[in-house]
Amino acid sequence: MAGKGGATPATYSPSPTTNRKKKPPIFKEDWVRPDGRGFHQCRPAFFRTGAVNAASGSAYAEFGNTKVIVSVFGPRESKKAMMYSDIGRLNCNVSFTTFATPIRGQGSDHKEYCAMLHKALEGAIILETFPKTTVDVFALVLESSGSDLPVVISCASLALADAGIMMYDIVASVSVSCFNKNLVIDPILEEEIGQDGSLMITCMPSRYEITQLTVTGEWSTTKINEGMQLCLDACAKLAKIMRSCLKEVASDSQE
Amino acid sequence: MEEEKEAVMVTPGEVLGRTSDVKAGRGAYAALHNNTVYASLTGFRHTVPPAPDSSDLRPTVEVTGHKAHGPVPQPGSVVIARVTKVMARSASADIMCVGPKSVREKFTGIIRQQDVRATEIDKVDMHLSFHPGDIVRALVLSLGDARAYFLSTAKNELGVVSAESIAGATMVPVSWTEMQCPLTGQIEQRKVAKAAS
């Protein structure tokens, strides 16, 4: 049976209004993705830590044309208005630059993205290690080209590891789109516009635990299982890339 | 004899061993649901042999070497703070160093009247103990409340370590309650820290 998404389904990126009118062609077996990738092939991933000097930790990530930079500040003193807390506190903020989308617009905060980033990260951070203090995560999307939130989450976990925040595991995130009966992993903006449904998984690969699962649109049970397995495999590969990035920077600093 | 293993780089989430074989030290944690020890920081893996007299024969595995986040005041740590405000029953201070490390962003601490010295607690006059701008060495008593950490100077080696006189010169401690200006000879009252020998 078809399963509906959550109460407040969230779109992954602002959808340009003019593009909604032109429908992408109906899916065919011989259809090729706009950037030439296979259905189960992710975009090339590039990570770099230490991009922002003033921050305790920072990371820069590129997935194809999606470019994200994340800064982590803290642990630092909580604001005086906040209640006392025996465990640490995590604040997340996700914003887009005015030039991030094809239609130039106000660089606005996306409240639902902030909430989803917070949910994805708080399960992986050991909050008891910094009581009464706050860790602030600021994510800035420099260019939006589809699947922005998974890139933001992966980049944020890399920035937290760079800042020396204790974590249970690195957090990797991948999303998949559904077209009729076919699954397309790591969709770009053109594919997201015409999708029937989307699935995003955030997991801790070495512990094989999921910190967040977001489903929108209509999915059958077998398709959800297939999509989840596809995302988990991609997350495991992505985590290897992230670990090699952390080790490379650390060994460079040692030299 | 167990030799220390060659340095291996680990990242958060990497498996360091089983809980039956190793103990989790700094930068590592034990997941009890599958009896595995994971790293929680990025750094080099170290194995510390168990103490000879210890009944537990498992070595301790630690992750060290990579940069950690700035220091955070913990109960029991000695901090260096700058007094910002002196009131009738307490003094407010900005924590600048935790142990030998300086903090990146300030933490607020408070020295209450009952924590200034160990004797004659009821007769403490805050204005004769601290002055705004003084540098004090203090002990973190507890996490305090939502606003500030609770600090204490109720030991001989805690208290004011540096103060400026009205003339602007750094004063010299002459007793445990007095400091003197080298320019004018003016004596001012402070809760003076005993100099480390």
Coordinates of C-alpha atoms in Angstrom, one line a residue:
Chain A
M1 CA 0.0 0.0 0.0
A2 CA 1.2 3.5 -0.6
G3 CA 2.6 5.3 2.5
K4 CA 2.2 9.1 2.8
G5 CA 5.1 11.2 4.0
G6 CA 5.4 13.0 7.3
A7 CA 3.0 15.7 8.5
T8 CA 5.3 18.5 7.2
P9 CA 7.0 17.2 4.1
A10 CA 10.0 19.4 3.3
T11 CA 11.4 20.2 -0.1
Y12 CA 15.1 20.0 -0.5
S13 CA 15.7 23.2 -2.4
P14 CA 13.6 26.2 -3.4
S15 CA 11.8 25.3 -6.6
P16 CA 12.0 28.0 -9.3
T17 CA 8.4 29.0 -10.2
T18 CA 9.0 29.3 -14.0
N19 CA 10.5 25.8 -14.2
R20 CA 7.4 24.2 -12.7
K21 CA 5.5 24.8 -15.9
K22 CA 7.7 22.8 -18.2
K23 CA 7.2 19.1 -17.2
P24 CA 10.2 16.8 -17.7
P25 CA 9.7 14.1 -20.3
I26 CA 7.8 11.0 -19.3
F27 CA 10.2 8.4 -17.9
K28 CA 11.3 5.8 -20.4
E29 CA 13.6 2.8 -20.1
D30 CA 16.3 4.3 -22.4
W31 CA 16.1 7.6 -20.6
V32 CA 19.5 9.0 -19.6
R33 CA 20.0 11.3 -16.7
P34 CA 20.7 14.9 -17.6
D35 CA 24.3 14.7 -16.4
G36 CA 25.0 11.3 -17.8
R37 CA 25.1 9.3 -14.6
G38 CA 23.7 5.9 -14.0
F39 CA 20.6 5.6 -11.9
H40 CA 22.5 4.3 -8.9
Q41 CA 25.6 6.5 -9.3
C42 CA 26.2 9.5 -7.0
R43 CA 27.8 12.8 -8.1
P44 CA 31.5 13.2 -7.5
A45 CA 32.1 14.3 -3.9
F46 CA 34.8 16.7 -2.7
F47 CA 35.5 17.5 0.9
R48 CA 38.0 19.8 2.6
T49 CA 38.3 20.8 6.3
G50 CA 39.7 24.0 7.8
A51 CA 38.1 26.4 5.3
V52 CA 37.2 29.1 7.9
N53 CA 40.0 30.3 10.1
A54 CA 37.9 32.1 12.7
A55 CA 35.8 29.0 13.4
S56 CA 36.7 26.1 15.8
G57 CA 36.0 23.7 13.0
S58 CA 34.9 24.1 9.4
A59 CA 34.4 22.1 6.2
Y60 CA 33.7 22.7 2.6
A61 CA 31.9 20.2 0.4
E62 CA 31.0 19.9 -3.3
F63 CA 28.6 17.3 -4.7
G64 CA 28.6 18.1 -8.4
N65 CA 27.4 21.6 -8.6
T66 CA 26.1 21.8 -5.0
K67 CA 28.6 23.7 -2.9
V68 CA 28.3 24.1 0.9
I69 CA 30.5 25.6 3.6
V70 CA 29.9 24.9 7.3
S71 CA 31.4 26.6 10.3
V72 CA 31.3 25.3 13.9
F73 CA 31.8 27.5 16.9
G74 CA 32.2 26.4 20.4
P75 CA 31.8 24.9 22.9
R76 CA 31.1 28.4 24.1
E77 CA 28.9 30.0 26.7
S78 CA 25.2 29.7 26.3
K79 CA 23.1 32.9 26.1
K80 CA 21.9 34.1 29.4
A81 CA 18.3 33.7 28.5
M82 CA 18.6 29.9 28.1
M83 CA 17.8 27.5 30.8
Y84 CA 20.5 25.6 32.7
S85 CA 21.3 22.3 31.0
D86 CA 23.3 19.4 32.3
I87 CA 24.2 18.4 28.8
G88 CA 25.5 20.5 25.9
R89 CA 23.3 22.3 23.5
L90 CA 23.4 22.3 19.7
N91 CA 22.2 25.2 17.6
C92 CA 22.0 24.9 13.8
N93 CA 21.5 27.5 11.1
V94 CA 21.2 26.8 7.4
S95 CA 21.1 29.7 5.0
F96 CA 21.4 30.2 1.2
T97 CA 23.3 32.9 -0.5
T98 CA 21.4 35.2 -2.8
F99 CA 23.2 33.7 -5.8
A100 CA 22.7 30.1 -4.8
T101 CA 19.6 29.4 -6.9
P102 CA 19.0 29.9 -10.6
I103 CA 16.5 32.6 -9.7
R104 CA 18.3 35.3 -7.7
G105 CA 16.5 35.9 -4.5
Q106 CA 16.8 36.9 -0.9
G107 CA 19.3 34.9 1.1
S108 CA 16.9 33.6 3.5
D109 CA 17.1 31.1 6.4
H110 CA 15.3 27.9 5.9
K111 CA 13.7 27.0 9.2
E112 CA 12.8 23.4 8.2
Y113 CA 16.4 22.8 7.1
C114 CA 17.7 24.0 10.4
A115 CA 15.4 21.7 12.3
M116 CA 16.3 18.7 10.1
L117 CA 20.0 19.4 10.4
H118 CA 19.7 19.6 14.2
K119 CA 17.8 16.3 14.3
A120 CA 20.4 14.6 12.1
L121 CA 23.4 15.8 14.2
E122 CA 22.1 15.6 17.8
G123 CA 21.9 11.9 17.7
A124 CA 25.6 11.6 16.8
I125 CA 27.2 14.1 19.1
I126 CA 28.1 13.1 22.7
L127 CA 26.4 16.1 24.4
E128 CA 27.5 15.1 27.9
T129 CA 31.1 16.0 27.2
F130 CA 30.4 19.8 27.3
P131 CA 27.7 20.5 29.9
K132 CA 26.1 23.9 30.1
T133 CA 27.8 25.1 26.9
T134 CA 26.6 25.5 23.4
V135 CA 27.9 24.4 20.0
D136 CA 26.8 26.5 17.1
V137 CA 26.7 25.1 13.5
F138 CA 26.4 27.6 10.7
A139 CA 25.8 26.1 7.2
L140 CA 25.9 28.3 4.1
V141 CA 24.8 26.9 0.7
L142 CA 26.9 28.7 -1.9
E143 CA 25.3 26.9 -4.9
S144 CA 22.2 24.9 -4.9
S145 CA 22.0 22.1 -7.5
G146 CA 19.8 19.5 -6.0
S147 CA 20.1 17.3 -2.9
D148 CA 21.3 20.2 -0.8
L149 CA 20.3 19.0 2.6
P150 CA 22.3 15.7 2.5
V151 CA 25.4 17.6 1.5
V152 CA 24.8 20.1 4.3
I153 CA 24.5 17.3 6.9
S154 CA 27.6 15.4 5.7
C155 CA 29.6 18.6 5.6
A156 CA 28.4 19.6 9.1
S157 CA 29.5 16.3 10.6
L158 CA 32.9 16.8 9.0
A159 CA 33.1 20.3 10.5
L160 CA 32.2 19.0 13.9
A161 CA 34.9 16.3 13.7
D162 CA 37.4 19.0 12.7
A163 CA 36.4 21.1 15.7
G164 CA 37.2 18.2 18.0
I165 CA 33.6 17.7 19.2
M166 CA 33.2 14.2 20.5
M167 CA 30.9 12.1 18.3
Y168 CA 29.6 8.6 18.2
D169 CA 30.4 8.4 14.5
I170 CA 30.6 10.4 11.4
V171 CA 27.2 11.3 9.9
A172 CA 26.7 10.6 6.2
S173 CA 23.6 11.5 4.3
V174 CA 22.2 10.6 0.9
S175 CA 18.9 11.1 -0.8
V176 CA 17.0 9.2 -3.5
S177 CA 14.2 10.2 -5.9
C178 CA 11.4 8.0 -7.2
F179 CA 10.1 8.2 -10.8
N180 CA 7.2 5.9 -11.2
K181 CA 8.9 2.6 -10.5
N182 CA 12.5 3.6 -10.8
L183 CA 14.9 4.9 -8.2
V184 CA 17.4 7.7 -8.9
I185 CA 20.1 8.3 -6.3
D186 CA 21.5 11.8 -5.5
P187 CA 19.1 13.7 -7.7
I188 CA 20.0 17.0 -9.2
L189 CA 17.7 20.0 -9.4
E190 CA 16.1 19.1 -12.7
E191 CA 15.3 15.6 -11.4
E192 CA 14.0 16.8 -8.1
I193 CA 11.4 19.1 -9.9
G194 CA 9.7 16.2 -11.6
Q195 CA 10.0 13.5 -8.9
D196 CA 7.1 11.5 -7.6
G197 CA 8.6 11.0 -4.2
S198 CA 11.9 11.4 -2.3
L199 CA 13.7 9.6 0.5
M200 CA 16.6 11.0 2.6
I201 CA 18.6 8.9 5.0
T202 CA 21.1 10.1 7.5
C203 CA 23.1 7.4 9.2
M204 CA 26.2 6.6 11.2
P205 CA 27.8 4.0 8.9
S206 CA 30.2 2.2 11.2
R207 CA 27.5 1.7 13.8
Y208 CA 24.9 1.0 11.1
E209 CA 22.3 3.3 12.8
I210 CA 20.0 5.9 11.3
T211 CA 19.7 9.3 12.9
Q212 CA 17.1 10.6 10.5
L213 CA 14.8 9.3 7.8
T214 CA 12.6 11.6 5.7
V215 CA 10.0 10.4 3.2
T216 CA 7.9 12.5 0.9
G217 CA 5.5 11.6 -1.8
E218 CA 4.0 8.2 -2.4
W219 CA 6.1 5.1 -1.8
S220 CA 5.3 1.4 -1.7
T221 CA 6.8 -0.7 1.1
T222 CA 9.1 -2.6 -1.2
K223 CA 10.3 0.6 -2.8
I224 CA 11.1 2.2 0.5
N225 CA 13.1 -0.9 1.5
E226 CA 14.9 -0.7 -1.8
G227 CA 15.6 3.0 -1.5
M228 CA 16.8 2.7 2.1
Q229 CA 19.3 -0.1 1.1
L230 CA 20.5 2.0 -1.8
C231 CA 21.1 5.0 0.5
L232 CA 22.8 3.0 3.2
D233 CA 25.3 1.5 0.6
A234 CA 26.0 5.0 -0.7
C235 CA 26.4 6.4 2.8
A236 CA 29.0 3.7 3.6
K237 CA 31.0 4.7 0.5
L238 CA 30.6 8.4 1.4
A239 CA 31.9 7.8 4.9
K240 CA 35.1 6.3 3.5
I241 CA 35.7 9.5 1.5
M242 CA 35.0 11.6 4.6
R243 CA 37.3 9.6 6.8
S244 CA 40.1 9.9 4.3
C245 CA 39.6 13.7 4.2
L246 CA 39.9 13.9 7.9
K247 CA 43.0 11.7 8.0
E248 CA 44.7 13.6 5.2
V249 CA 44.3 17.0 6.8
A250 CA 45.4 15.7 10.2
S251 CA 48.5 14.0 8.8
D252 CA 49.3 17.2 6.8
S253 CA 49.1 19.2 10.0
Q254 CA 51.4 16.8 11.7
E255 CA 54.1 17.2 9.0
Chain B
M1 CA 56.2 -6.2 27.9
E2 CA 53.7 -4.6 25.6
E3 CA 55.2 -2.1 23.3
E4 CA 53.2 0.9 22.3
K5 CA 51.8 0.5 18.9
E6 CA 52.8 2.7 16.0
A7 CA 50.6 5.7 15.6
V8 CA 47.5 5.0 13.6
M9 CA 45.1 7.8 12.6
V10 CA 41.5 7.1 13.6
T11 CA 38.3 9.1 13.0
P12 CA 35.0 9.2 15.0
G13 CA 33.2 5.9 14.8
E14 CA 36.1 3.7 13.9
V15 CA 36.4 0.4 15.9
L16 CA 39.3 0.3 18.4
G17 CA 38.6 -3.1 19.9
R18 CA 36.3 -5.2 22.0
T19 CA 35.3 -4.2 25.5
S20 CA 36.6 -7.5 26.7
D21 CA 40.1 -6.7 25.3
V22 CA 40.6 -3.0 25.9
K23 CA 39.2 -0.2 28.0
A24 CA 38.0 3.1 26.6
G25 CA 40.2 6.1 27.6
R26 CA 40.2 9.7 26.4
G27 CA 38.7 10.3 23.0
A28 CA 37.0 6.9 22.9
Y29 CA 33.8 5.3 24.2
A30 CA 32.4 1.9 24.8
A31 CA 29.2 0.9 23.1
L32 CA 27.6 -1.6 25.5
H33 CA 25.0 -2.9 23.1
N34 CA 27.6 -4.7 21.0
N35 CA 30.6 -4.7 23.3
T36 CA 32.7 -2.5 21.0
V37 CA 35.1 0.4 21.7
Y38 CA 34.8 3.2 19.2
A39 CA 36.8 6.4 18.7
S40 CA 35.0 9.7 19.3
L41 CA 37.6 12.1 18.1
T42 CA 40.0 12.4 15.2
G43 CA 43.6 11.7 16.2
F44 CA 46.2 9.1 16.8
R45 CA 45.4 5.8 18.5
H46 CA 47.5 5.0 21.6
T47 CA 47.5 2.0 23.8
V48 CA 48.4 2.4 27.4
P49 CA 49.5 -0.7 29.3
P50 CA 47.6 -1.5 32.5
A51 CA 49.1 -0.5 35.8
P52 CA 51.2 -3.3 37.3
D53 CA 49.2 -3.6 40.5
S54 CA 45.8 -3.3 38.8
S55 CA 43.5 -6.2 38.8
D56 CA 42.1 -5.3 35.4
L57 CA 44.6 -6.6 32.8
R58 CA 43.1 -4.8 29.9
P59 CA 45.1 -2.0 28.3
T60 CA 43.5 1.4 27.8
V61 CA 43.2 2.8 24.3
E62 CA 43.2 6.5 23.8
V63 CA 42.8 8.9 20.9
T64 CA 45.1 12.0 21.2
G65 CA 47.2 14.3 19.1
H66 CA 44.7 16.1 16.9
K67 CA 43.4 19.5 17.8
A68 CA 40.6 19.5 20.4
H69 CA 38.1 22.2 21.0
G70 CA 38.8 25.0 23.3
P71 CA 39.0 24.3 27.0
V72 CA 35.8 24.3 29.0
P73 CA 35.7 24.9 32.7
Q74 CA 35.1 21.8 34.7
P75 CA 34.4 21.4 38.4
G76 CA 37.8 21.1 40.1
S77 CA 39.8 22.9 37.5
V78 CA 41.9 26.0 38.4
V79 CA 41.1 29.0 36.3
I80 CA 42.5 32.5 35.7
A81 CA 39.8 35.1 35.6
R82 CA 39.5 38.8 35.4
V83 CA 37.1 40.5 37.8
T84 CA 34.5 42.5 36.0
K85 CA 32.1 43.7 38.7
V86 CA 32.2 43.7 42.5
M87 CA 28.9 43.7 44.4
A88 CA 28.1 43.5 48.1
R89 CA 27.8 39.8 48.3
S90 CA 29.5 38.5 45.1
A91 CA 32.0 39.4 42.4
S92 CA 31.6 38.7 38.7
A93 CA 34.6 37.5 36.7
D94 CA 35.4 36.5 33.1
I95 CA 37.2 33.2 32.9
M96 CA 40.2 33.6 30.6
C97 CA 42.3 30.5 31.2
V98 CA 41.5 27.0 32.2
G99 CA 44.6 25.5 33.7
P100 CA 47.5 26.4 31.3
K101 CA 45.2 26.9 28.3
S102 CA 43.4 30.1 27.3
V103 CA 39.7 29.9 26.3
R104 CA 38.6 31.0 22.9
E105 CA 35.5 32.7 24.2
K106 CA 34.9 33.9 27.7
F107 CA 32.9 32.1 30.3
T108 CA 31.3 34.0 33.1
G109 CA 32.2 33.0 36.7
I110 CA 31.0 34.3 40.0
I111 CA 32.8 34.4 43.4
R112 CA 30.2 34.5 46.2
Q113 CA 30.9 36.0 49.6
Q114 CA 31.1 32.6 51.3
D115 CA 33.7 31.4 48.9
V116 CA 36.3 34.1 49.2
R117 CA 38.2 32.7 52.2
A118 CA 38.0 29.7 54.5
T119 CA 38.0 31.7 57.7
E120 CA 35.7 34.4 59.1
I121 CA 33.3 33.9 56.3
D122 CA 30.7 36.2 57.7
K123 CA 33.1 39.2 57.9
V124 CA 34.2 39.1 54.3
D125 CA 33.9 42.5 52.6
M126 CA 33.8 42.1 48.9
H127 CA 35.2 45.5 48.1
L128 CA 38.2 44.9 50.3
S129 CA 38.9 41.6 48.5
F130 CA 38.6 42.3 44.8
H131 CA 38.5 45.2 42.5
P132 CA 37.3 45.4 38.9
G133 CA 40.2 44.6 36.6
D134 CA 42.0 42.3 39.0
I135 CA 43.4 39.0 37.7
V136 CA 42.5 36.2 40.1
R137 CA 43.3 32.6 40.3
A138 CA 40.2 30.6 41.4
L139 CA 38.9 27.0 41.7
V140 CA 35.8 26.0 39.8
L141 CA 33.4 24.8 42.5
S142 CA 30.5 23.7 40.3
L143 CA 28.8 24.4 37.0
G144 CA 26.7 26.9 39.0
D145 CA 23.5 28.2 37.5
A146 CA 22.4 29.2 34.1
R147 CA 24.4 32.4 34.2
A148 CA 27.8 31.7 35.7
Y149 CA 30.2 29.1 37.1
F150 CA 30.7 29.2 40.8
L151 CA 34.3 30.0 41.7
S152 CA 36.1 29.8 45.0
T153 CA 39.3 31.5 46.3
A154 CA 39.1 29.9 49.7
K155 CA 42.6 28.5 49.6
N156 CA 46.0 30.1 50.3
E157 CA 47.2 29.8 46.7
L158 CA 44.0 31.3 45.3
G159 CA 43.1 34.9 45.1
V160 CA 44.3 38.0 43.4
V161 CA 47.6 37.4 41.4
S162 CA 47.8 40.8 39.7
A163 CA 46.2 44.1 40.4
E164 CA 46.7 47.7 39.3
S165 CA 46.8 50.7 41.6
I166 CA 45.1 54.0 41.2
A167 CA 48.3 55.3 39.7
G168 CA 48.2 52.6 37.1
A169 CA 51.2 50.5 38.2
T170 CA 51.1 46.8 39.0
M171 CA 51.0 46.4 42.7
V172 CA 53.3 44.1 44.8
P173 CA 51.7 41.8 47.3
V174 CA 53.0 42.5 50.8
S175 CA 50.8 40.3 52.9
W176 CA 47.8 38.0 52.4
T177 CA 45.4 40.9 52.6
E178 CA 47.4 43.8 51.3
M179 CA 49.1 45.0 48.1
Q180 CA 51.3 48.0 47.7
C181 CA 51.9 50.4 44.8
P182 CA 55.6 50.7 44.0
L183 CA 55.2 54.2 42.7
T184 CA 53.1 55.9 45.4
G185 CA 53.5 53.5 48.3
Q186 CA 49.7 53.3 48.6
I187 CA 48.5 50.1 50.3
E188 CA 45.2 48.5 49.1
Q189 CA 43.3 45.6 50.5
R190 CA 43.0 42.4 48.4
K191 CA 42.5 38.7 48.9
V192 CA 46.0 37.9 47.8
A193 CA 47.1 34.6 46.3
K194 CA 50.1 33.0 47.8
A195 CA 52.9 33.1 45.2
A196 CA 53.9 29.7 43.8
S197 CA 57.4 28.9 44.9

